mmCIF file of C-alpha atoms in Angstrom:
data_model
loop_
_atom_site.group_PDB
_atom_site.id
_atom_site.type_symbol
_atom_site.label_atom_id
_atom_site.label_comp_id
_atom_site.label_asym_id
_atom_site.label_seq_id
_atom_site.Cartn_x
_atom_site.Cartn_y
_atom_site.Cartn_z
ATOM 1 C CA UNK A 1 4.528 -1.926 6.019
ATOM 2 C CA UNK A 2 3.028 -5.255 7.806
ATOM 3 C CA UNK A 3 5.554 -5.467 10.237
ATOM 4 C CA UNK A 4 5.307 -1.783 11.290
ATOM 5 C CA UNK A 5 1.397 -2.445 11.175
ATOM 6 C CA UNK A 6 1.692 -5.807 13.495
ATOM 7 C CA UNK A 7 3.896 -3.453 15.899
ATOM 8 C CA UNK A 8 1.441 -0.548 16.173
ATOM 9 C CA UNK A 9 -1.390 -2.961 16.985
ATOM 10 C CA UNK A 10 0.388 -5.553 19.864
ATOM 11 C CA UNK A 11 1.643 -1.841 21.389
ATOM 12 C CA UNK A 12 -1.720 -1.391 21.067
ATOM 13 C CA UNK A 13 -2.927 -4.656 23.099
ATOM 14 C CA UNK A 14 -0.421 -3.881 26.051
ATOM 15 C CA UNK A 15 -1.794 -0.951 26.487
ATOM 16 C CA UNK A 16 -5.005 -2.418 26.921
ATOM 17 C CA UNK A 17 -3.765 -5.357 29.163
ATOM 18 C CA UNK A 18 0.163 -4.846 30.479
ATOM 19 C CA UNK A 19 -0.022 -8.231 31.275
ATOM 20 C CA UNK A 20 -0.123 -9.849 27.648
ATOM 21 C CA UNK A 21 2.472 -11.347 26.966
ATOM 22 C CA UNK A 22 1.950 -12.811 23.983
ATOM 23 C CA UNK A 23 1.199 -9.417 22.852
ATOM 24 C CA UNK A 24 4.477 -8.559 24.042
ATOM 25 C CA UNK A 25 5.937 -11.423 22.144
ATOM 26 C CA UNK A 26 4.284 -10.001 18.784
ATOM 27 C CA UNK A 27 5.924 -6.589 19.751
ATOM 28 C CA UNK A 28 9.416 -7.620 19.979
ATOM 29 C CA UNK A 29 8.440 -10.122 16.628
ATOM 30 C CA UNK A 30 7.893 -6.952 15.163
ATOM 31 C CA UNK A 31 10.678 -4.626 16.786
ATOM 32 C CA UNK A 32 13.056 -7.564 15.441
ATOM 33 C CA UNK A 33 11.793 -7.741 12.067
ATOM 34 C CA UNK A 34 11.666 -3.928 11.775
ATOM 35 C CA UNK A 35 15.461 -3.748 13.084
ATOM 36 C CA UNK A 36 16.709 -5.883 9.800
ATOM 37 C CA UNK A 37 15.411 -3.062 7.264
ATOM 38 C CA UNK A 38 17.417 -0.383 9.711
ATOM 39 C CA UNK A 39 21.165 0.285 9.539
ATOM 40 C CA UNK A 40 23.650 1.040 12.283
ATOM 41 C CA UNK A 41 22.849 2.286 15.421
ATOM 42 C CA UNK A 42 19.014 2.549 14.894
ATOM 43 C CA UNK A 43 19.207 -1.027 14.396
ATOM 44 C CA UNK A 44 20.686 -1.862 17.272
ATOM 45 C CA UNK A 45 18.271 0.514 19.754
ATOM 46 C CA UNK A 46 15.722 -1.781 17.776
ATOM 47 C CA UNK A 47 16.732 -4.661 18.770
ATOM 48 C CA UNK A 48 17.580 -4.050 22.550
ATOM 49 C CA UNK A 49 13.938 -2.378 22.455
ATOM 50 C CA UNK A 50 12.620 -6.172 21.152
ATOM 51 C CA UNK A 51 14.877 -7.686 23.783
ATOM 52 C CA UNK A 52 13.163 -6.138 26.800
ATOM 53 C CA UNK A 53 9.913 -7.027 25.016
ATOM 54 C CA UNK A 54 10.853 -10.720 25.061
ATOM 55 C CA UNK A 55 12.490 -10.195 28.773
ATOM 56 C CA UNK A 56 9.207 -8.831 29.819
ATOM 57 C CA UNK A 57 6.523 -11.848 28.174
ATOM 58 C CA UNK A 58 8.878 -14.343 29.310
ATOM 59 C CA UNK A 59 8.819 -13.167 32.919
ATOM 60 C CA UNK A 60 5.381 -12.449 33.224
ATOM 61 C CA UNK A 61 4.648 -16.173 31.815
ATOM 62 C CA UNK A 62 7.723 -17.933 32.169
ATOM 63 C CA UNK A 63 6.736 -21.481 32.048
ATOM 64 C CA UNK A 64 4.469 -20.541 28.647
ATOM 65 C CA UNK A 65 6.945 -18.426 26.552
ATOM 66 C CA UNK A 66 9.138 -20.923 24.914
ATOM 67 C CA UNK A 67 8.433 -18.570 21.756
ATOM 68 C CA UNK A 68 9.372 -15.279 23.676
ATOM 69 C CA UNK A 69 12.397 -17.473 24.380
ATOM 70 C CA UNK A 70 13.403 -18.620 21.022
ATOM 71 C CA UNK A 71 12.661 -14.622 19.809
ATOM 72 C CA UNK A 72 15.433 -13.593 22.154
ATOM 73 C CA UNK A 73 17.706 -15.822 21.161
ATOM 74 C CA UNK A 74 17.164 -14.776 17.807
ATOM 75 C CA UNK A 75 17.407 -11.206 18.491
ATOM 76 C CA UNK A 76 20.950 -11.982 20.373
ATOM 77 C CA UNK A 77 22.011 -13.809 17.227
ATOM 78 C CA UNK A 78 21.074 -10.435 15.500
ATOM 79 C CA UNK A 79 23.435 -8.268 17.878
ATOM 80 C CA UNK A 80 26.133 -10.734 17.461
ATOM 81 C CA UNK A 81 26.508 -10.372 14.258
ATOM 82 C CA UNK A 82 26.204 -6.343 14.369
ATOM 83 C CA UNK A 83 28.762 -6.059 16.608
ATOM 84 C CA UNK A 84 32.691 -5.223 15.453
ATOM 85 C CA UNK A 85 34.021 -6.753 18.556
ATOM 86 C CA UNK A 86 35.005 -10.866 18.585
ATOM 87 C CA UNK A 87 34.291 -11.439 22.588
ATOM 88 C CA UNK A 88 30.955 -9.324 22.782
ATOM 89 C CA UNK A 89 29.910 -11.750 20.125
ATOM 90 C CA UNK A 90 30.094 -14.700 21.327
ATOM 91 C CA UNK A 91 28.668 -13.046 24.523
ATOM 92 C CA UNK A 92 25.586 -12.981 22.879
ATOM 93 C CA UNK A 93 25.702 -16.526 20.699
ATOM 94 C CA UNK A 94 26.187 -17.654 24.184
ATOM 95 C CA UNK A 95 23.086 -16.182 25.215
ATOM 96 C CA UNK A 96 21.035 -17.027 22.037
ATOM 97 C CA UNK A 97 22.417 -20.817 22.749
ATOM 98 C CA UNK A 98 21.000 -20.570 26.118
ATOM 99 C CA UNK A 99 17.596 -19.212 25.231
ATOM 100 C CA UNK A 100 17.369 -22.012 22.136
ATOM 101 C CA UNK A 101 18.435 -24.644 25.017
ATOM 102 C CA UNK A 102 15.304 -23.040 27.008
ATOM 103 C CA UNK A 103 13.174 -23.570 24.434
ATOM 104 C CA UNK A 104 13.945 -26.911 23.263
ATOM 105 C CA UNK A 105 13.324 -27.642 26.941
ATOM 106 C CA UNK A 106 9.957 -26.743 26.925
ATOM 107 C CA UNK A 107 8.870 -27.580 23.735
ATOM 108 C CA UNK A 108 11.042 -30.421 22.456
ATOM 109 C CA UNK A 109 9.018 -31.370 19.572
ATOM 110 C CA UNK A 110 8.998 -27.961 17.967
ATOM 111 C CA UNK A 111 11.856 -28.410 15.123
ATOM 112 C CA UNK A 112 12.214 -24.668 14.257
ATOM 113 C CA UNK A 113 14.167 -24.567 18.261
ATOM 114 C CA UNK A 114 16.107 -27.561 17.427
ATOM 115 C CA UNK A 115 17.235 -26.380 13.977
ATOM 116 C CA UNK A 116 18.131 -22.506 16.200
ATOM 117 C CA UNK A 117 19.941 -24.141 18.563
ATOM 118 C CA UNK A 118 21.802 -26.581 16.102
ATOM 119 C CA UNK A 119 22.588 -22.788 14.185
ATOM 120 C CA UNK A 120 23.462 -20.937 17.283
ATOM 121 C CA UNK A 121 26.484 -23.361 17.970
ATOM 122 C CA UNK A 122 27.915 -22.688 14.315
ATOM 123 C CA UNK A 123 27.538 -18.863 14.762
ATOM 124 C CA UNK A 124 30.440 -17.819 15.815
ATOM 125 C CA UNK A 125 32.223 -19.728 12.858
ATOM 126 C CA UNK A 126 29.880 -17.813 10.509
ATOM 127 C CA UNK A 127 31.151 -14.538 12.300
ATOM 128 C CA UNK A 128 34.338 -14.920 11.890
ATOM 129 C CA UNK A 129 33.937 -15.859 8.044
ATOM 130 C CA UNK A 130 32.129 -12.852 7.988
ATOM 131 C CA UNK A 131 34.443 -10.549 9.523
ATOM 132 C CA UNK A 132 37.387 -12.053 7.000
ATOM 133 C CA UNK A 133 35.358 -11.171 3.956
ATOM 134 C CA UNK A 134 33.996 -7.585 5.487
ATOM 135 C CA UNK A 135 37.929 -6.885 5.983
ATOM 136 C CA UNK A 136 38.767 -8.308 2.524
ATOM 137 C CA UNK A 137 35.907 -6.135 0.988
ATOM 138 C CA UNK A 138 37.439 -3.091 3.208
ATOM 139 C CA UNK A 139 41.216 -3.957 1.918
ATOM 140 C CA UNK A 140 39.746 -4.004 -1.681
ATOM 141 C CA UNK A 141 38.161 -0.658 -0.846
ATOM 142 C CA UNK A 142 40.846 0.953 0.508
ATOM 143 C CA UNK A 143 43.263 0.136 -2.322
ATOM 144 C CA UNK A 144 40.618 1.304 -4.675
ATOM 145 C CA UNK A 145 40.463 4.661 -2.499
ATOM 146 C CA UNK A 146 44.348 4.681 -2.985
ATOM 147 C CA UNK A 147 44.200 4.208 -6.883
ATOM 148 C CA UNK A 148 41.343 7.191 -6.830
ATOM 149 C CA UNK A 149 43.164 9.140 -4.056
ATOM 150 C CA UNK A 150 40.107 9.630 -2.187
ATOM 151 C CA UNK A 151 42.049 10.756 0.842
ATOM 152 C CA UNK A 152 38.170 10.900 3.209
ATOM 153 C CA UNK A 153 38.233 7.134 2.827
ATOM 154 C CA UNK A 154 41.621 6.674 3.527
ATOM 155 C CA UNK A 155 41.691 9.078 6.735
ATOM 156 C CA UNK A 156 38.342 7.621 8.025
ATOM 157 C CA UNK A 157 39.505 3.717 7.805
ATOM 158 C CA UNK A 158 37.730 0.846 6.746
ATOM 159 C CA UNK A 159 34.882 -0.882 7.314
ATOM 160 C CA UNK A 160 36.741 -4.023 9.336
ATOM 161 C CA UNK A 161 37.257 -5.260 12.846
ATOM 162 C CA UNK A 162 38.174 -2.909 15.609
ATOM 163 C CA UNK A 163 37.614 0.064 13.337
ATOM 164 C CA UNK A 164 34.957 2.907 14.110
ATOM 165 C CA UNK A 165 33.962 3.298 10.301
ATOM 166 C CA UNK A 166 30.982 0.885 9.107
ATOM 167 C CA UNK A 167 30.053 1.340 5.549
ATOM 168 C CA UNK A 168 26.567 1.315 4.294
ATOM 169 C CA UNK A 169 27.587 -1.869 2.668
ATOM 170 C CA UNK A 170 28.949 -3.362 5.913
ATOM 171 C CA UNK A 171 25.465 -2.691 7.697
ATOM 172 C CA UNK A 172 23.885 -3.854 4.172
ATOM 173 C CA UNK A 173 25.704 -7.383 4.445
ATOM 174 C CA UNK A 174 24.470 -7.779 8.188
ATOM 175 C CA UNK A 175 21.704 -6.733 7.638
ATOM 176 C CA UNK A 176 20.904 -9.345 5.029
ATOM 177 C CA UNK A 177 22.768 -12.061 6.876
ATOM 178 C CA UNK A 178 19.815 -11.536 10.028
ATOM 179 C CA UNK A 179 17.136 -11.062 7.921
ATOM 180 C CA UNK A 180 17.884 -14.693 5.847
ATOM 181 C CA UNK A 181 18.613 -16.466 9.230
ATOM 182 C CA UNK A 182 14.901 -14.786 10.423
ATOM 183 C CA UNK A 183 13.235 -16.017 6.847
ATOM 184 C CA UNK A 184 14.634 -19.827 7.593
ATOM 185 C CA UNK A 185 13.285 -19.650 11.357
ATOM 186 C CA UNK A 186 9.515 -18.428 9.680
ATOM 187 C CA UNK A 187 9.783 -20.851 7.248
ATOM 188 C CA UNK A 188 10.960 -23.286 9.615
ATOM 189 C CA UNK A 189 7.633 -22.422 11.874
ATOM 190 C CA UNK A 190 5.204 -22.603 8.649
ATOM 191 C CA UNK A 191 5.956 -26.194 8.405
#
């Protein structure tokens, strides 16, 4: 897989040079990218791995990083929208805000930040349009349990806010919600 590929070889170059931080920027890229084809908790240890990647380029070079920047905004947008909880959300849109503020800062011309931190401000809307359909879908699902009487899925709970039950299709939904947000920022840089 490329992105497991581009991992292996910038872990590769900060091993060679711990000071590298644009090889630590390509290691969080790929950390990030990797996290969107995970589910659940793996996911998540992904991403706060690629966080700490982009902490780490960004203070070794702080004045150069404006990608490392835009990155970790980009992974917080990605752990917002994993997380079940409303306020540790919009914790982290704050944060991705900030970092595509930073960014824009440094490199106002680049449209890809603009367009991110234009995004960031409408993610908590999209999260909570999320969260109403995930607890639709898990209302559906739980009648349909009831009709079946498939007392497991009744006992566990559903797959909406506040519960500890996440359905493959929950992570599935996420999962595809980050990874089209991440194919709009590449295209968004190809241009």
């Amino acid at each position: 897989m490329f992105f497991e590929r581009a991992r292996e070889d910038a872990e590769k170059e900060v091993a060679a040079d711990e000071k590298n931080s644009l090889a630590l920027t390509k290691w969080g890229g790929a950390l990030l990218e990797l996290a969107h084809f995970r589910q659940g908790h793996e996911a998540y240890a992904m991403i706060e791995d690629a966080i700490s990647k982009f902490k780490e380029a960004i203070e070794l070079e702080p004045a150069k990083r404006h990608d490392a920047l835009w990155c970790l905004g980009n992974a917080y947008t990605s752990q917002g929208f994993l997380s079940a909880n409303a306020e540790v959300s919009a914790e982290f849109f704050t944060n991705a805000g900030e970092c595509f503020e930073k960014a824009v800062a440094m490199d106002p011309a680049n449209e890809s930040y603009k367009r991110a931190l234009e995004m960031s401000s409408k993610a908590p809307q999209l999260y909570a349009e999320l969260q109403k359909q995930l607890e639709a879908a898990n209302e559906n699902a739980m009648m349909s349990a009831s009709e079946r009487g498939d007392k497991k899925m009744l006992t566990d709970g559903g797959a909406g806010p506040g519960s500890t039950y996440w359905s493959d299709t929950t992570y599935d939904v996420l999962g595809w919600v980050c990874l089209v947000g991440i194919g709009f920022g590449i295209a968004a840089l190809s241009k």
